[in-house]
Tab-separated table of C-alpha atoms in Angstrom:
chain	number	residue	atom	x	y	z
V	2	UNK	CA	5.198	-0.926	39.179
V	3	UNK	CA	1.382	-2.137	38.950
V	4	UNK	CA	1.222	2.285	37.868
V	5	UNK	CA	3.518	1.715	35.117
V	6	UNK	CA	2.220	-1.363	33.683
V	7	UNK	CA	-1.498	0.026	33.797
V	8	UNK	CA	-0.311	3.184	31.988
V	9	UNK	CA	2.255	1.707	29.645
V	10	UNK	CA	-0.682	-0.181	29.134
V	11	UNK	CA	-2.731	2.818	28.045
V	12	UNK	CA	0.261	4.176	25.525
V	13	UNK	CA	0.136	1.185	23.523
V	14	UNK	CA	-3.417	0.343	23.495
V	15	UNK	CA	-3.407	3.767	21.879
V	16	UNK	CA	-1.384	3.721	18.912
V	17	UNK	CA	-2.026	0.060	18.451
V	18	UNK	CA	-5.561	-0.745	18.377
V	19	UNK	CA	-6.068	2.343	15.685
V	20	UNK	CA	-3.516	1.089	13.624
V	21	UNK	CA	-4.594	-2.698	13.897
V	22	UNK	CA	-8.216	-0.723	13.390
V	23	UNK	CA	-7.518	0.477	10.082
V	24	UNK	CA	-5.024	-2.046	8.811
V	25	UNK	CA	-8.000	-4.665	9.364
V	26	UNK	CA	-11.082	-2.729	7.955
V	27	UNK	CA	-8.978	-2.393	3.412
V	28	UNK	CA	-7.740	-5.906	4.143
V	29	UNK	CA	-11.020	-6.492	4.763
V	30	UNK	CA	-12.478	-4.188	1.557
V	31	UNK	CA	-10.506	-3.415	-0.304
V	32	UNK	CA	-7.955	-7.370	-0.142
V	33	UNK	CA	-10.434	-8.793	0.262
V	34	UNK	CA	-8.376	-11.411	3.105
V	35	UNK	CA	-9.742	-14.676	4.344
V	36	UNK	CA	-12.014	-14.289	8.026
V	37	UNK	CA	-8.600	-17.682	8.674
V	38	UNK	CA	-6.626	-14.730	8.053
V	39	UNK	CA	-7.400	-11.891	8.893
V	40	UNK	CA	-8.289	-14.139	12.540
V	41	UNK	CA	-4.405	-13.964	12.290
V	42	UNK	CA	-2.820	-10.614	11.942
V	43	UNK	CA	-5.457	-9.929	14.952
V	44	UNK	CA	-4.029	-12.821	17.497
V	45	UNK	CA	-0.804	-11.776	15.738
V	46	UNK	CA	-1.550	-8.198	16.709
V	47	UNK	CA	-1.980	-9.262	19.881
V	48	UNK	CA	1.181	-10.727	20.808
V	49	UNK	CA	3.276	-7.592	19.192
V	50	UNK	CA	0.272	-5.394	22.119
V	51	UNK	CA	1.386	-7.725	24.787
V	52	UNK	CA	5.183	-7.526	23.914
V	53	UNK	CA	5.390	-3.367	23.677
V	54	UNK	CA	4.118	-3.693	27.117
V	55	UNK	CA	6.565	-6.454	28.557
V	56	UNK	CA	9.136	-4.175	26.855
V	57	UNK	CA	8.284	-0.290	27.453
V	58	UNK	CA	7.890	-1.422	31.424
V	59	UNK	CA	11.017	-2.963	30.838
V	60	UNK	CA	12.895	0.125	30.036
V	61	UNK	CA	10.627	2.713	31.824
V	62	UNK	CA	10.997	0.818	35.288
V	63	UNK	CA	15.132	0.067	34.387
V	64	UNK	CA	16.615	1.305	31.475
V	65	UNK	CA	15.604	5.535	31.644
V	66	UNK	CA	16.637	4.724	35.182
V	67	UNK	CA	20.310	3.428	35.142
V	68	UNK	CA	20.955	6.143	31.861
V	69	UNK	CA	19.893	8.478	34.133
V	70	UNK	CA	21.862	7.453	36.958
V	71	UNK	CA	24.794	7.057	35.317
V	72	UNK	CA	25.664	9.621	33.686
V	73	UNK	CA	24.446	11.432	37.013
V	74	UNK	CA	27.119	9.438	38.643
V	75	UNK	CA	29.735	9.901	35.415
V	76	UNK	CA	30.791	14.580	36.342
V	77	UNK	CA	32.399	12.692	40.081
V	78	UNK	CA	35.246	11.406	37.609
V	79	UNK	CA	36.527	15.493	37.078
V	80	UNK	CA	38.007	13.035	33.986
V	81	UNK	CA	37.142	14.518	30.630
V	82	UNK	CA	38.824	12.027	28.652
V	83	UNK	CA	37.500	9.805	31.521
V	84	UNK	CA	34.501	10.970	30.826
V	85	UNK	CA	33.581	10.667	26.645
V	86	UNK	CA	35.284	7.598	27.307
V	87	UNK	CA	32.995	6.100	29.417
V	88	UNK	CA	29.732	7.696	27.463
V	89	UNK	CA	31.094	6.226	24.690
V	90	UNK	CA	31.637	2.868	25.056
V	91	UNK	CA	27.912	3.087	27.297
V	92	UNK	CA	26.223	4.629	23.843
V	93	UNK	CA	28.541	1.401	21.316
V	94	UNK	CA	26.904	-1.169	23.166
V	95	UNK	CA	23.392	0.053	23.464
V	96	UNK	CA	23.434	0.756	19.922
V	97	UNK	CA	24.427	-2.442	18.683
V	98	UNK	CA	21.154	-3.371	21.056
V	99	UNK	CA	18.615	-2.056	18.886
V	100	UNK	CA	16.352	-3.820	17.231
V	101	UNK	CA	15.727	-1.266	14.122
V	102	UNK	CA	19.359	-0.979	14.143
V	103	UNK	CA	19.041	-5.152	13.261
V	104	UNK	CA	16.610	-4.828	10.844
V	105	UNK	CA	18.458	-2.298	9.107
V	106	UNK	CA	21.126	-3.790	8.205
V	107	UNK	CA	19.380	-6.826	7.419
V	108	UNK	CA	17.312	-5.277	4.734
V	109	UNK	CA	20.790	-4.168	3.457
V	110	UNK	CA	22.190	-7.881	2.708
V	111	UNK	CA	19.176	-8.708	1.746
V	112	UNK	CA	19.171	-5.745	-1.262
V	113	UNK	CA	23.051	-5.495	-1.746
V	114	UNK	CA	22.983	-8.999	-1.224
V	115	UNK	CA	26.070	-9.613	1.610
V	116	UNK	CA	28.472	-7.279	-1.030
V	117	UNK	CA	28.767	-4.760	2.560
V	118	UNK	CA	29.791	-6.377	5.839
V	119	UNK	CA	26.744	-6.782	8.179
V	120	UNK	CA	29.675	-6.358	11.578
V	121	UNK	CA	30.779	-3.458	9.711
V	122	UNK	CA	27.422	-2.075	8.974
V	123	UNK	CA	26.430	-2.853	12.955
V	124	UNK	CA	30.022	-0.835	14.606
V	125	UNK	CA	30.887	1.617	11.792
V	126	UNK	CA	26.807	2.773	12.932
V	127	UNK	CA	27.747	2.072	16.803
V	128	UNK	CA	31.554	4.128	15.628
V	129	UNK	CA	28.706	6.769	15.095
V	130	UNK	CA	26.358	7.061	17.815
V	131	UNK	CA	28.798	6.459	20.114
V	132	UNK	CA	31.091	9.423	19.296
V	133	UNK	CA	28.729	12.164	18.726
V	134	UNK	CA	27.028	11.157	22.133
V	135	UNK	CA	31.039	11.301	23.430
V	136	UNK	CA	29.955	15.763	21.594
V	137	UNK	CA	27.542	15.820	22.952
V	138	UNK	CA	28.189	15.476	26.672
V	139	UNK	CA	31.251	17.323	26.667
V	140	UNK	CA	28.912	19.937	24.782
V	141	UNK	CA	26.808	20.525	28.069
V	142	UNK	CA	29.816	19.865	30.200
V	143	UNK	CA	31.351	23.280	28.419
V	144	UNK	CA	28.025	24.426	27.841
V	145	UNK	CA	28.787	25.261	24.210
V	146	UNK	CA	25.461	26.576	22.587
V	147	UNK	CA	23.801	23.151	21.012
V	148	UNK	CA	23.430	25.374	17.093
V	149	UNK	CA	26.244	25.863	16.695
V	150	UNK	CA	27.119	21.770	16.280
V	151	UNK	CA	24.417	21.262	14.169
V	152	UNK	CA	25.283	24.233	12.508
V	153	UNK	CA	28.937	22.383	12.420
V	154	UNK	CA	27.545	18.174	11.530
V	155	UNK	CA	25.095	19.353	8.963
V	156	UNK	CA	27.680	21.514	6.905
V	157	UNK	CA	30.083	18.786	7.089
V	158	UNK	CA	27.127	16.241	5.592
V	159	UNK	CA	25.389	18.381	3.235
V	160	UNK	CA	29.361	18.824	1.768
V	161	UNK	CA	30.544	14.704	2.272
V	162	UNK	CA	26.858	14.388	0.064
V	163	UNK	CA	28.161	15.188	-2.671
V	164	UNK	CA	31.052	12.319	-2.640
V	165	UNK	CA	29.577	10.129	-1.553
V	166	UNK	CA	28.543	6.462	-3.564
V	167	UNK	CA	24.565	7.394	-4.033
V	168	UNK	CA	23.724	3.155	-2.116
V	169	UNK	CA	25.842	4.445	0.678
V	170	UNK	CA	24.247	8.074	0.558
V	171	UNK	CA	20.829	7.090	0.984
V	172	UNK	CA	21.511	3.827	3.538
V	173	UNK	CA	23.710	6.161	5.572
V	174	UNK	CA	20.477	8.797	5.855
V	175	UNK	CA	18.331	5.768	6.592
V	176	UNK	CA	20.849	4.607	9.623
V	177	UNK	CA	20.282	7.487	11.441
V	178	UNK	CA	16.417	7.040	11.201
V	179	UNK	CA	16.698	3.778	13.120
V	180	UNK	CA	19.579	5.593	16.539
V	181	UNK	CA	15.952	6.717	17.020
V	182	UNK	CA	14.615	3.116	18.597
V	183	UNK	CA	13.521	2.385	21.952
V	184	UNK	CA	15.750	1.186	23.640
V	185	UNK	CA	18.772	4.097	22.450
V	186	UNK	CA	16.098	6.973	22.673
V	187	UNK	CA	15.946	5.986	26.708
V	188	UNK	CA	18.874	5.175	27.953
V	189	UNK	CA	20.795	8.286	26.099
V	190	UNK	CA	18.442	11.057	26.758
V	191	UNK	CA	18.649	9.651	31.068
V	192	UNK	CA	22.191	9.514	30.164
V	193	UNK	CA	22.481	13.900	29.104
V	194	UNK	CA	19.809	14.413	31.702
V	195	UNK	CA	22.028	12.842	34.662
V	196	UNK	CA	24.852	14.300	33.701
V	197	UNK	CA	23.267	17.849	33.064
V	198	UNK	CA	21.466	17.753	36.637
V	199	UNK	CA	24.245	17.311	38.856
V	200	UNK	CA	25.869	19.483	37.548
V	201	UNK	CA	25.994	23.361	38.291
V	202	UNK	CA	24.985	26.291	35.776
V	203	UNK	CA	23.180	23.581	33.664
V	204	UNK	CA	19.601	22.627	33.671
V	205	UNK	CA	17.952	19.472	32.487
V	206	UNK	CA	16.844	21.264	29.414
V	207	UNK	CA	21.349	20.683	28.734
V	208	UNK	CA	20.380	17.179	28.518
V	209	UNK	CA	18.059	17.521	25.456
V	210	UNK	CA	18.639	17.624	22.120
V	211	UNK	CA	21.464	14.518	22.741
V	212	UNK	CA	19.152	11.822	20.449
V	213	UNK	CA	19.199	14.575	17.855
V	214	UNK	CA	23.287	15.317	17.423
V	215	UNK	CA	23.794	10.999	18.203
V	216	UNK	CA	21.616	10.464	14.722
V	217	UNK	CA	24.498	12.163	13.278
V	218	UNK	CA	26.611	10.317	13.742
V	219	UNK	CA	25.679	6.919	11.690
V	220	UNK	CA	25.681	9.263	9.311
V	221	UNK	CA	28.755	10.262	8.944
V	222	UNK	CA	30.610	7.876	9.403
V	223	UNK	CA	28.502	5.257	6.717
V	224	UNK	CA	29.116	8.891	4.936
V	225	UNK	CA	32.768	8.465	5.087
V	226	UNK	CA	32.744	4.788	4.530
V	227	UNK	CA	31.283	5.335	1.655
V	228	UNK	CA	33.934	7.749	0.039
V	229	UNK	CA	37.022	4.954	1.718
V	230	UNK	CA	35.254	2.747	-0.532
V	231	UNK	CA	34.799	3.568	-3.308
């Protein structure tokens, strides 16, 4: 536990310190920030770093192992329907808990002044992630090359993009990017690695690529929502 905290502290320091230094210099040299505001910025940065340390430690200690454990247990049930449903529900609720998704929805609500229901956006994004994660796990079980899935999905996205309203098109692609957050990535990646690790003729490397597939789910679901609502 102590070693994990130390490693996380070093990771956060390497990520936050250069950024804080660059922003601080820009504020001093070009913006002309006051000393009080600069001190407030430094205090807020320190609080953010501490929060990240606690959060990432929790991810490493609990969320990632949970994903691996669940993924390793699913194939033992010998039911593709059960596996697909379990992966869908697990991914669905993990997406709802992702902070990046909540930030996107709040920004969309502010920009569009509530013209799109927040819950509809949230559930559409979560459904897309869950659906594509279920397909991605079945791909691992059947041993289907991942390039075929990527080719088919992005071809469909390309065709669909000609029929989606401009507002929904932009939101759709941003919704895909926010599903690569600090909660979704370790949990779902751990899920895939766990499934691949217990299957014969599969290696843990087959568990990678899930996040890339999962990010296409919200793009597709919001594009379809845009087409249906137009």
